[in-house]
Amino acid sequence: MDLNFTPEEVAFRDEVRHFFRTEIPADIRAKHLGGEHATREEMVQTQRTMNANGYAVPHWPREWGGKDWTSVQLYLYQDEMQLAGVPHPLPFNVSMVGPVIAQFGNEAQKKRFLPRAANIDDWWCQGFSEPGAGSDLASLRTTARREGDTYVVNGQKTWTTLAQHADWLFCLVRTDMAAKKQEGISFILIDMKTKGITVRPIRTIDGGAEVNEVFLDEVVVPAENLVGQENKGWDYAKFLLGNERTGIARVGVSKARLARIRELASLERMGDIPLIEDRAFREKLAGVEIELKALEMTQLRVVAAERGQASGKPNPASSILKLKGSVLQQATNELLMEVVGPYAMPYVPEDDREGSNEPPIGPDYAAEAAPEYFNWRKISIYGGSNEIQRNIVAKAILGF
Amino acid sequence: MDFDLNEDQRLLRDSVERLVTDRYGFEQRKAFLSQPDGFSREMWKQYAELGLLGVPFAEEHGGFGGGPVETMIVMEAFGRGLVVEPYLATVILGGGLIRYAGSEAQQAEMLPKIVGGEMLVAFAHVERHSRYELHNVATKAERDGDGWVLSGDKGVVLHGDSADCLLVTARVSGGQRDRDGIGLFLVRADTPGVTRRGYPTQDGLRAAEISFDRARAETVGEPGAVLPHIERVVDEAIAAICAESIGVMTEMQTTTVDYMKTRKQFGRAIGEFQALQHRAVDMYVDLEQARSMALYATVMASSDDAVARRLAASAAKVQIGRSGRKIGQETIQLHGGIAMTAEYKIGHYFKRMTMIDILFGDADRHLAEVAAHGSVFA
Ligand SMILES: Cc1cc2nc3c(=O)[nH]c(=O)nc-3n(C[C@H](O)[C@H](O)[C@H](O)COP(=O)(O)OP(=O)(O)OC[C@H]3O[C@@H](n4cnc5c(N)ncnc54)[C@H](O)[C@@H]3O)c2cc1C
């Protein structure tokens, strides 16, 4: 029993910490820590800097830029990235489509797509969900019919995050109408410039426009863009969904936000004292911190158990991390909004928050508080809702 | 013991509910929000014609002579429709302050105009560091000839941008947090020295930052001794927004149940999953607990025992804050992605509920008040 990292691991942590805090511009990190969404340019710039230094895709196979790090190293890398406020490399590229192509794609696809995905030369988006296929993803109805050496795709995807920036869409489509639900699905790569694709933004309740509907009308896709085998797409989708493991708890994000809450609570006044000196507030903050510490320990247990193991099979314990991690992120959002108090009420449109000549309304940290609280309700919905995670734990761990 | 409405109250309820159902659909509301003031002057006129703007005022001022129960009826219906007009600001707060603290002349001058829909009023009390304390006031009032001038900054003034008149707390003596020495002042919005910066709030309503630079003002009530009146009006306002929140929560709760009965995944309505049914039941329990406390605050709002009244208002605010947060988060979660979109109504209820928690102090703040007093059963 030993809670300490080895000297090598400590040295590794210091190295990534130094990298993130010196190579990624402080203004990008400060903005991100403050709850603002990174712009397209900032995300591209950050990921390219990371890629140039071998930090964009360390979990990929070595020949495509991976680093063969241990699970502990991957953990430390994520944690340091989050604590420093570095925008994560685009998950659609590095955590989703990249690993699928690396594992199931052919050589030509790997050569064509992986280096560009790592360097964000292509921006990918995820076309899984449909209006009728959310939690029950396998009921999706978008079809691809084979015509010569092409597929012709018809249907509608929805909730497609950042499709407005995307060059490519990785998409689940139905290629066999007669087969059972899961068995007629294929995984296909679609160039967003292809004729017949319409992207319509969906405004979310926080005022942002990060999700979209994507309509596909007689979209002709070269058959060479099929990943793996026809009708085996469901296996690849499961691989993809089970892939984002240790990072999913985002403990570092919550730790960074708690530090910010402490800082803001020392600026806010509660009668004669700073809010941070109010006993009830301190106890509430401590309560969230304790739960987060427990989650960090749980995550470290998962990480330690995986050390030295080849990654591959999704670990049902990752459902615990998702469940608790999402709820604690939301708890920190609530706490931050409570710290801000009455000045959480003014609404400043996202476009006006940065680069505006108008002085802020109230303290300059207030504008993001409520929108962030609203926005992050999503984290218990997407990536397999918390109810679906509970179903997984009930089945895979408790044996019901 | 009687929780029933009387005949007049039922008539009032039926007429407001009908108005909201007929005139306040989601799309209609959206159109109201996009008007220059951020609400509908046309609807405001309708409220006046129906007598709604006169609900809490005496008949001699053109009012309906109603009490907190009548206010509750209106606010609950407004909550169900997410009404955006400045009823809280003008009728409950503005009118309430004039009713309790204003001189006869001020009442005779202002109340009929409020009732007739010809005057909008806003209550300016929040300051940058005051957080939720009504007596935390740095804005200064000084004598100037036979009148007064105000200097200082007020924030998050509900509907402060469209108000014709502002009721402003300002200090005539004492330190920033002294309970004594606070005055209430009436300032016409177009008075020189008044600068307003209006903006929308997270729930689509409006507010303003307002600064006063030696702006001429007249007193409302006795300068220095007006805080008890202010607290009384805020207690009534708390009861009113508790009632509004019942409308908001009811809409979230029933919409969620309806959605669960129609949304199909895995070949069945998601409402068939028992795990989700139980969550819906808990929402319902939370709603009924909140409704009970909203009623409690309403009945207690007319109490002359200031301590008991404050305690009831605080206790209700805690329950409403907690139930509202729970129901709001669950309505989103049980809907799934659709609830995150601005095009669907439920997120707007969630946001209004979140803002109601902040108004006049959040659940934590009022929990501290109740705990400091001892027991709600004392
Ligand atoms: C902001 C945001 C971004 C997203 N980005 C993307 C993206 O980029 N690409 C993409 O493909 N998708 C994306 N999604 C979609 C996301 O994956 C779905 O929202 C999610 O799968 C849930 O589906 P649904 O919204 O249709 O809810 P539903 O599946 O209709 O669920 C409604 C409710 O029922 C519950 N439920 C459903 N089935 C069960 C069951 N068997 N047992 C118990 N409870 C159940 C759910 O947990 C939920 O509470 C995004 C969603 C959001 C909100």
Tab-separated table of N, CA and C in Angstrom, chain B residues 79-210:
chain	number	residue	atom	x	y	z
B	79	GLY	N	-46.470	31.852	-13.538
B	79	GLY	CA	-45.365	30.900	-13.545
B	79	GLY	C	-45.558	29.824	-14.597
B	80	ARG	N	-46.786	29.372	-14.728
B	80	ARG	CA	-47.032	28.310	-15.720
B	80	ARG	C	-46.799	28.795	-17.131
B	81	GLY	N	-47.051	30.089	-17.356
B	81	GLY	CA	-46.837	30.630	-18.697
B	81	GLY	C	-45.477	31.291	-18.865
B	82	LEU	N	-44.679	31.318	-17.820
B	82	LEU	CA	-43.404	32.039	-17.833
B	82	LEU	C	-43.608	33.480	-18.305
B	83	VAL	N	-44.542	34.137	-17.693
B	83	VAL	CA	-44.883	35.516	-18.068
B	83	VAL	C	-43.689	36.441	-17.818
B	84	VAL	N	-43.402	37.297	-18.769
B	84	VAL	CA	-42.190	38.124	-18.677
B	84	VAL	C	-42.468	39.595	-18.364
B	85	GLU	N	-43.727	39.967	-18.230
B	85	GLU	CA	-44.015	41.372	-17.943
B	85	GLU	C	-43.615	41.707	-16.498
B	86	PRO	N	-43.411	43.010	-16.225
B	86	PRO	CA	-42.835	43.410	-14.924
B	86	PRO	C	-43.844	43.439	-13.784
B	87	TYR	N	-44.568	42.356	-13.599
B	87	TYR	CA	-45.581	42.314	-12.543
B	87	TYR	C	-44.936	42.338	-11.156
B	88	LEU	N	-43.896	41.523	-10.990
B	88	LEU	CA	-43.195	41.499	-9.706
B	88	LEU	C	-42.615	42.889	-9.407
B	89	ALA	N	-41.927	43.462	-10.386
B	89	ALA	CA	-41.249	44.749	-10.172
B	89	ALA	C	-42.249	45.866	-9.893
B	90	THR	N	-43.281	45.946	-10.711
B	90	THR	CA	-44.170	47.103	-10.617
B	90	THR	C	-45.256	46.920	-9.558
B	91	VAL	N	-45.952	45.797	-9.610
B	91	VAL	CA	-47.127	45.639	-8.748
B	91	VAL	C	-46.717	45.189	-7.342
B	92	ILE	N	-45.925	44.117	-7.286
B	92	ILE	CA	-45.611	43.543	-5.974
B	92	ILE	C	-44.602	44.414	-5.227
B	93	LEU	N	-43.495	44.732	-5.898
B	93	LEU	CA	-42.438	45.480	-5.212
B	93	LEU	C	-42.745	46.976	-5.204
B	94	GLY	N	-42.863	47.560	-6.386
B	94	GLY	CA	-43.081	49.006	-6.491
B	94	GLY	C	-44.368	49.416	-5.780
B	95	GLY	N	-45.458	48.801	-6.182
B	95	GLY	CA	-46.753	49.117	-5.587
B	95	GLY	C	-46.765	48.814	-4.093
B	96	GLY	N	-46.142	47.693	-3.734
B	96	GLY	CA	-46.099	47.299	-2.322
B	96	GLY	C	-45.378	48.341	-1.480
B	97	LEU	N	-44.264	48.829	-1.959
B	97	LEU	CA	-43.496	49.815	-1.192
B	97	LEU	C	-44.290	51.110	-1.024
B	98	ILE	N	-44.949	51.527	-2.077
B	98	ILE	CA	-45.757	52.749	-1.979
B	98	ILE	C	-46.934	52.514	-1.026
B	99	ARG	N	-47.522	51.340	-1.121
B	99	ARG	CA	-48.677	51.014	-0.287
B	99	ARG	C	-48.309	51.035	1.206
B	100	TYR	N	-47.134	50.469	1.545
B	100	TYR	CA	-46.770	50.411	2.963
B	100	TYR	C	-46.035	51.659	3.446
B	101	ALA	N	-45.196	52.214	2.590
B	101	ALA	CA	-44.310	53.272	3.079
B	101	ALA	C	-44.655	54.650	2.518
B	102	GLY	N	-45.425	54.690	1.442
B	102	GLY	CA	-45.666	55.977	0.776
B	102	GLY	C	-46.624	56.867	1.547
B	103	SER	N	-46.527	58.170	1.287
B	103	SER	CA	-47.465	59.115	1.884
B	103	SER	C	-48.817	58.967	1.195
B	104	GLU	N	-49.840	59.557	1.797
B	104	GLU	CA	-51.154	59.508	1.160
B	104	GLU	C	-51.108	60.112	-0.229
B	105	ALA	N	-50.355	61.194	-0.315
B	105	ALA	CA	-50.278	61.874	-1.611
B	105	ALA	C	-49.598	60.970	-2.646
B	106	GLN	N	-48.518	60.306	-2.224
B	106	GLN	CA	-47.815	59.406	-3.150
B	106	GLN	C	-48.724	58.250	-3.571
B	107	GLN	N	-49.471	57.736	-2.605
B	107	GLN	CA	-50.386	56.640	-2.938
B	107	GLN	C	-51.438	57.096	-3.931
B	108	ALA	N	-52.002	58.241	-3.635
B	108	ALA	CA	-53.080	58.740	-4.491
B	108	ALA	C	-52.564	59.052	-5.894
B	109	GLU	N	-51.306	59.456	-5.949
B	109	GLU	CA	-50.729	59.810	-7.243
B	109	GLU	C	-50.307	58.553	-8.026
B	110	MET	N	-49.670	57.620	-7.340
B	110	MET	CA	-49.034	56.519	-8.075
B	110	MET	C	-49.899	55.269	-8.220
B	111	LEU	N	-50.601	54.900	-7.176
B	111	LEU	CA	-51.283	53.597	-7.235
B	111	LEU	C	-52.305	53.506	-8.380
B	112	PRO	N	-53.139	54.537	-8.563
B	112	PRO	CA	-54.075	54.425	-9.686
B	112	PRO	C	-53.367	54.282	-11.032
B	113	LYS	N	-52.213	54.927	-11.154
B	113	LYS	CA	-51.471	54.798	-12.420
B	113	LYS	C	-50.927	53.377	-12.600
B	114	ILE	N	-50.455	52.803	-11.501
B	114	ILE	CA	-49.975	51.417	-11.579
B	114	ILE	C	-51.142	50.494	-11.961
B	115	VAL	N	-52.243	50.688	-11.273
B	115	VAL	CA	-53.412	49.841	-11.523
B	115	VAL	C	-53.887	49.974	-12.973
B	116	GLY	N	-53.782	51.195	-13.486
B	116	GLY	CA	-54.245	51.434	-14.849
B	116	GLY	C	-53.231	51.050	-15.915
B	117	GLY	N	-52.071	50.587	-15.507
B	117	GLY	CA	-51.066	50.174	-16.483
B	117	GLY	C	-50.307	51.338	-17.087
B	118	GLU	N	-50.382	52.510	-16.429
B	118	GLU	CA	-49.731	53.701	-17.012
B	118	GLU	C	-48.386	54.006	-16.378
B	119	MET	N	-48.031	53.258	-15.355
B	119	MET	CA	-46.748	53.544	-14.711
B	119	MET	C	-46.034	52.245	-14.358
B	120	LEU	N	-44.753	52.189	-14.742
B	120	LEU	CA	-43.919	51.045	-14.367
B	120	LEU	C	-42.928	51.496	-13.295
B	121	VAL	N	-42.730	50.632	-12.311
B	121	VAL	CA	-41.869	50.976	-11.190
B	121	VAL	C	-40.831	49.866	-11.005
B	122	ALA	N	-39.662	50.241	-10.525
B	122	ALA	CA	-38.658	49.219	-10.198
B	122	ALA	C	-38.057	49.528	-8.843
B	123	PHE	N	-37.609	48.475	-8.165
B	123	PHE	CA	-37.050	48.584	-6.821
B	123	PHE	C	-35.544	48.342	-6.902
B	124	ALA	N	-34.774	49.397	-6.604
B	124	ALA	CA	-33.319	49.312	-6.726
B	124	ALA	C	-32.706	49.156	-5.343
B	125	HIS	N	-32.250	47.946	-5.038
B	125	HIS	CA	-31.675	47.729	-3.703
B	125	HIS	C	-30.339	47.019	-3.725
B	126	VAL	N	-30.092	46.151	-4.721
B	126	VAL	CA	-28.835	45.379	-4.729
B	126	VAL	C	-27.651	46.296	-5.023
B	127	GLU	N	-26.566	46.080	-4.301
B	127	GLU	CA	-25.310	46.750	-4.631
B	127	GLU	C	-24.239	45.689	-4.815
B	128	ARG	N	-23.125	46.126	-5.337
B	128	ARG	CA	-22.081	45.186	-5.718
B	128	ARG	C	-21.698	44.247	-4.585
B	129	HIS	N	-21.573	44.755	-3.371
B	129	HIS	CA	-21.126	43.896	-2.268
B	129	HIS	C	-22.235	43.566	-1.281
B	130	SER	N	-23.457	43.937	-1.620
B	130	SER	CA	-24.525	43.719	-0.639
B	130	SER	C	-24.972	42.267	-0.631
B	131	ARG	N	-24.700	41.578	-1.755
B	131	ARG	CA	-25.169	40.205	-1.884
B	131	ARG	C	-26.664	40.183	-1.601
B	132	TYR	N	-27.131	39.492	-0.564
B	132	TYR	CA	-28.574	39.383	-0.353
B	132	TYR	C	-29.064	40.200	0.845
B	133	GLU	N	-28.230	41.107	1.336
B	133	GLU	CA	-28.640	41.853	2.528
B	133	GLU	C	-29.338	43.149	2.145
B	134	LEU	N	-30.582	43.287	2.583
B	134	LEU	CA	-31.337	44.502	2.265
B	134	LEU	C	-30.764	45.722	2.977
B	135	HIS	N	-30.159	45.487	4.129
B	135	HIS	CA	-29.664	46.637	4.903
B	135	HIS	C	-28.205	46.966	4.597
B	136	ASN	N	-27.640	46.296	3.616
B	136	ASN	CA	-26.250	46.555	3.237
B	136	ASN	C	-26.262	47.602	2.129
B	137	VAL	N	-26.187	48.866	2.527
B	137	VAL	CA	-26.439	49.973	1.589
B	137	VAL	C	-25.332	51.014	1.687
B	138	ALA	N	-24.666	51.249	0.564
B	138	ALA	CA	-23.641	52.288	0.527
B	138	ALA	C	-24.124	53.535	-0.215
B	139	THR	N	-25.104	53.364	-1.081
B	139	THR	CA	-25.647	54.525	-1.806
B	139	THR	C	-26.083	55.580	-0.791
B	140	LYS	N	-25.716	56.831	-1.078
B	140	LYS	CA	-25.930	57.904	-0.094
B	140	LYS	C	-27.064	58.823	-0.510
B	141	ALA	N	-27.835	59.243	0.484
B	141	ALA	CA	-28.833	60.286	0.254
B	141	ALA	C	-28.443	61.504	1.084
B	142	GLU	N	-28.425	62.662	0.439
B	142	GLU	CA	-28.076	63.882	1.171
B	142	GLU	C	-29.150	64.926	0.949
B	143	ARG	N	-29.332	65.720	1.963
B	143	ARG	CA	-30.275	66.825	1.810
B	143	ARG	C	-29.723	67.839	0.823
B	144	ASP	N	-30.645	68.390	0.049
B	144	ASP	CA	-30.241	69.410	-0.907
B	144	ASP	C	-31.400	70.397	-1.000
B	145	GLY	N	-31.247	71.515	-0.340
B	145	GLY	CA	-32.362	72.451	-0.263
B	145	GLY	C	-33.512	71.792	0.469
B	146	ASP	N	-34.696	71.812	-0.120
B	146	ASP	CA	-35.829	71.168	0.548
B	146	ASP	C	-36.022	69.726	0.071
B	147	GLY	N	-35.102	69.248	-0.734
B	147	GLY	CA	-35.232	67.866	-1.211
B	147	GLY	C	-34.007	67.044	-0.860
B	148	TRP	N	-33.809	65.980	-1.650
B	148	TRP	CA	-32.696	65.062	-1.418
B	148	TRP	C	-31.995	64.783	-2.750
B	149	VAL	N	-30.715	64.440	-2.641
B	149	VAL	CA	-30.016	63.933	-3.831
B	149	VAL	C	-29.363	62.592	-3.493
B	150	LEU	N	-29.352	61.694	-4.488
B	150	LEU	CA	-28.784	60.353	-4.304
B	150	LEU	C	-27.499	60.205	-5.097
B	151	SER	N	-26.539	59.508	-4.495
B	151	SER	CA	-25.321	59.157	-5.224
B	151	SER	C	-24.929	57.726	-4.897
B	152	GLY	N	-24.642	56.957	-5.933
B	152	GLY	CA	-24.227	55.568	-5.716
B	152	GLY	C	-24.665	54.687	-6.872
B	153	ASP	N	-24.368	53.404	-6.733
B	153	ASP	CA	-24.652	52.454	-7.819
B	153	ASP	C	-25.531	51.320	-7.335
B	154	LYS	N	-26.546	51.015	-8.119
B	154	LYS	CA	-27.412	49.877	-7.825
B	154	LYS	C	-27.301	48.874	-8.974
B	155	GLY	N	-27.458	47.601	-8.639
B	155	GLY	CA	-27.308	46.579	-9.676
B	155	GLY	C	-28.469	45.609	-9.718
B	156	VAL	N	-28.548	44.911	-10.845
B	156	VAL	CA	-29.551	43.870	-11.064
B	156	VAL	C	-30.940	44.353	-10.618
B	157	VAL	N	-31.281	45.566	-11.077
B	157	VAL	CA	-32.589	46.142	-10.740
B	157	VAL	C	-33.609	45.541	-11.705
B	158	LEU	N	-34.504	44.720	-11.178
B	158	LEU	CA	-35.451	44.019	-12.045
B	158	LEU	C	-36.298	45.011	-12.821
B	159	HIS	N	-36.294	44.872	-14.121
B	159	HIS	CA	-37.035	45.755	-15.020
B	159	HIS	C	-36.693	47.226	-14.801
B	160	GLY	N	-35.497	47.458	-14.313
B	160	GLY	CA	-35.063	48.835	-14.080
B	160	GLY	C	-34.903	49.628	-15.352
B	161	ASP	N	-34.754	48.945	-16.480
B	161	ASP	CA	-34.512	49.676	-17.735
B	161	ASP	C	-35.779	50.314	-18.300
B	162	SER	N	-36.935	49.701	-18.044
B	162	SER	CA	-38.152	50.263	-18.628
B	162	SER	C	-38.992	51.042	-17.613
B	163	ALA	N	-38.571	51.033	-16.350
B	163	ALA	CA	-39.384	51.659	-15.300
B	163	ALA	C	-39.472	53.177	-15.489
B	164	ASP	N	-40.649	53.725	-15.172
B	164	ASP	CA	-40.811	55.185	-15.177
B	164	ASP	C	-40.290	55.783	-13.880
B	165	CYS	N	-40.448	55.009	-12.799
B	165	CYS	CA	-40.034	55.486	-11.486
B	165	CYS	C	-39.191	54.440	-10.802
B	166	LEU	N	-38.195	54.907	-10.078
B	166	LEU	CA	-37.339	53.992	-9.339
B	166	LEU	C	-37.520	54.221	-7.850
B	167	LEU	N	-37.627	53.148	-7.097
B	167	LEU	CA	-37.625	53.230	-5.646
B	167	LEU	C	-36.278	52.708	-5.191
B	168	VAL	N	-35.521	53.578	-4.532
B	168	VAL	CA	-34.111	53.302	-4.310
B	168	VAL	C	-33.805	53.327	-2.822
B	169	THR	N	-33.110	52.297	-2.338
B	169	THR	CA	-32.650	52.370	-0.947
B	169	THR	C	-31.356	53.174	-0.909
B	170	ALA	N	-31.271	54.045	0.075
B	170	ALA	CA	-30.056	54.854	0.221
B	170	ALA	C	-29.874	55.193	1.691
B	171	ARG	N	-28.642	55.435	2.024
B	171	ARG	CA	-28.303	55.643	3.427
B	171	ARG	C	-28.338	57.124	3.762
B	172	VAL	N	-29.034	57.450	4.854
B	172	VAL	CA	-29.010	58.827	5.330
B	172	VAL	C	-28.074	58.971	6.523
B	173	SER	N	-27.773	57.843	7.190
B	173	SER	CA	-26.823	57.901	8.306
B	173	SER	C	-26.319	56.492	8.590
B	174	GLY	N	-25.268	56.410	9.402
B	174	GLY	CA	-24.774	55.111	9.859
B	174	GLY	C	-23.817	54.452	8.890
B	175	GLY	N	-23.331	53.274	9.310
B	175	GLY	CA	-22.375	52.526	8.499
B	175	GLY	C	-23.084	51.659	7.471
B	176	GLN	N	-22.295	51.094	6.573
B	176	GLN	CA	-22.863	50.404	5.409
B	176	GLN	C	-23.849	49.291	5.769
B	177	ARG	N	-23.655	48.646	6.924
B	177	ARG	CA	-24.535	47.527	7.252
B	177	ARG	C	-25.445	47.803	8.449
B	178	ASP	N	-25.568	49.055	8.845
B	178	ASP	CA	-26.467	49.368	9.964
B	178	ASP	C	-27.915	49.227	9.522
B	179	ARG	N	-28.721	48.679	10.409
B	179	ARG	CA	-30.146	48.567	10.078
B	179	ARG	C	-30.827	49.936	10.149
B	180	ASP	N	-30.349	50.786	11.025
B	180	ASP	CA	-30.897	52.146	11.073
B	180	ASP	C	-30.208	53.008	10.033
B	181	GLY	N	-30.921	54.033	9.629
B	181	GLY	CA	-30.290	55.010	8.741
B	181	GLY	C	-30.545	54.750	7.278
B	182	ILE	N	-31.474	53.836	6.977
B	182	ILE	CA	-31.774	53.561	5.569
B	182	ILE	C	-33.052	54.290	5.165
B	183	GLY	N	-32.991	54.938	4.048
B	183	GLY	CA	-34.171	55.611	3.517
B	183	GLY	C	-34.586	54.988	2.206
B	184	LEU	N	-35.838	55.251	1.833
B	184	LEU	CA	-36.337	54.810	0.526
B	184	LEU	C	-36.683	56.064	-0.259
B	185	PHE	N	-36.232	56.119	-1.502
B	185	PHE	CA	-36.379	57.345	-2.276
B	185	PHE	C	-36.996	57.065	-3.630
B	186	LEU	N	-37.819	58.006	-4.019
B	186	LEU	CA	-38.489	57.913	-5.310
B	186	LEU	C	-37.752	58.818	-6.299
B	187	VAL	N	-37.336	58.219	-7.391
B	187	VAL	CA	-36.598	58.970	-8.407
B	187	VAL	C	-37.267	58.711	-9.751
B	188	ARG	N	-37.641	59.782	-10.436
B	188	ARG	CA	-38.143	59.589	-11.815
B	188	ARG	C	-36.965	59.135	-12.667
B	189	ALA	N	-37.233	58.209	-13.537
B	189	ALA	CA	-36.119	57.616	-14.284
B	189	ALA	C	-35.423	58.626	-15.195
B	190	ASP	N	-36.145	59.683	-15.584
B	190	ASP	CA	-35.516	60.644	-16.502
B	190	ASP	C	-34.850	61.805	-15.758
B	191	THR	N	-34.691	61.661	-14.465
B	191	THR	CA	-34.033	62.711	-13.680
B	191	THR	C	-32.561	62.833	-14.100
B	192	PRO	N	-32.072	64.067	-14.259
B	192	PRO	CA	-30.641	64.221	-14.545
B	192	PRO	C	-29.799	63.559	-13.450
B	193	GLY	N	-28.722	62.903	-13.856
B	193	GLY	CA	-27.872	62.220	-12.885
B	193	GLY	C	-28.191	60.739	-12.762
B	194	VAL	N	-29.243	60.280	-13.447
B	194	VAL	CA	-29.565	58.855	-13.437
B	194	VAL	C	-29.072	58.234	-14.745
B	195	THR	N	-28.232	57.212	-14.647
B	195	THR	CA	-27.756	56.519	-15.851
B	195	THR	C	-28.147	55.049	-15.747
B	196	ARG	N	-28.763	54.542	-16.805
B	196	ARG	CA	-29.230	53.150	-16.762
B	196	ARG	C	-28.593	52.324	-17.859
B	197	ARG	N	-28.218	51.122	-17.509
B	197	ARG	CA	-27.725	50.174	-18.518
B	197	ARG	C	-28.576	48.906	-18.407
B	198	GLY	N	-29.461	48.755	-19.340
B	198	GLY	CA	-30.384	47.615	-19.291
B	198	GLY	C	-29.792	46.393	-19.975
B	199	TYR	N	-30.268	45.231	-19.581
B	199	TYR	CA	-29.793	43.977	-20.191
B	199	TYR	C	-30.787	42.877	-19.889
B	200	PRO	N	-30.730	41.794	-20.663
B	200	PRO	CA	-31.576	40.645	-20.324
B	200	PRO	C	-30.963	39.847	-19.176
B	201	THR	N	-31.794	39.169	-18.428
B	201	THR	CA	-31.283	38.230	-17.435
B	201	THR	C	-31.318	36.821	-18.026
B	202	GLN	N	-30.737	35.871	-17.315
B	202	GLN	CA	-30.588	34.513	-17.842
B	202	GLN	C	-31.926	33.884	-18.229
B	203	ASP	N	-32.995	34.316	-17.576
B	203	ASP	CA	-34.308	33.734	-17.821
B	203	ASP	C	-35.097	34.511	-18.861
B	204	GLY	N	-34.445	35.486	-19.512
B	204	GLY	CA	-35.129	36.233	-20.565
B	204	GLY	C	-35.824	37.488	-20.071
B	205	LEU	N	-35.863	37.698	-18.759
B	205	LEU	CA	-36.443	38.937	-18.255
B	205	LEU	C	-35.417	40.070	-18.376
B	206	ARG	N	-35.714	41.196	-17.801
B	206	ARG	CA	-34.823	42.339	-17.956
B	206	ARG	C	-34.377	42.868	-16.598
B	207	ALA	N	-33.214	43.485	-16.591
B	207	ALA	CA	-32.726	44.158	-15.390
B	207	ALA	C	-31.820	45.295	-15.832
B	208	ALA	N	-31.323	46.055	-14.877
B	208	ALA	CA	-30.455	47.179	-15.225
B	208	ALA	C	-29.460	47.469	-14.115
B	209	GLU	N	-28.309	47.970	-14.535
B	209	GLU	CA	-27.374	48.606	-13.615
B	209	GLU	C	-27.731	50.089	-13.650
B	210	ILE	N	-27.860	50.693	-12.506
B	210	ILE	CA	-28.288	52.091	-12.468
B	210	ILE	C	-27.353	52.875	-11.560
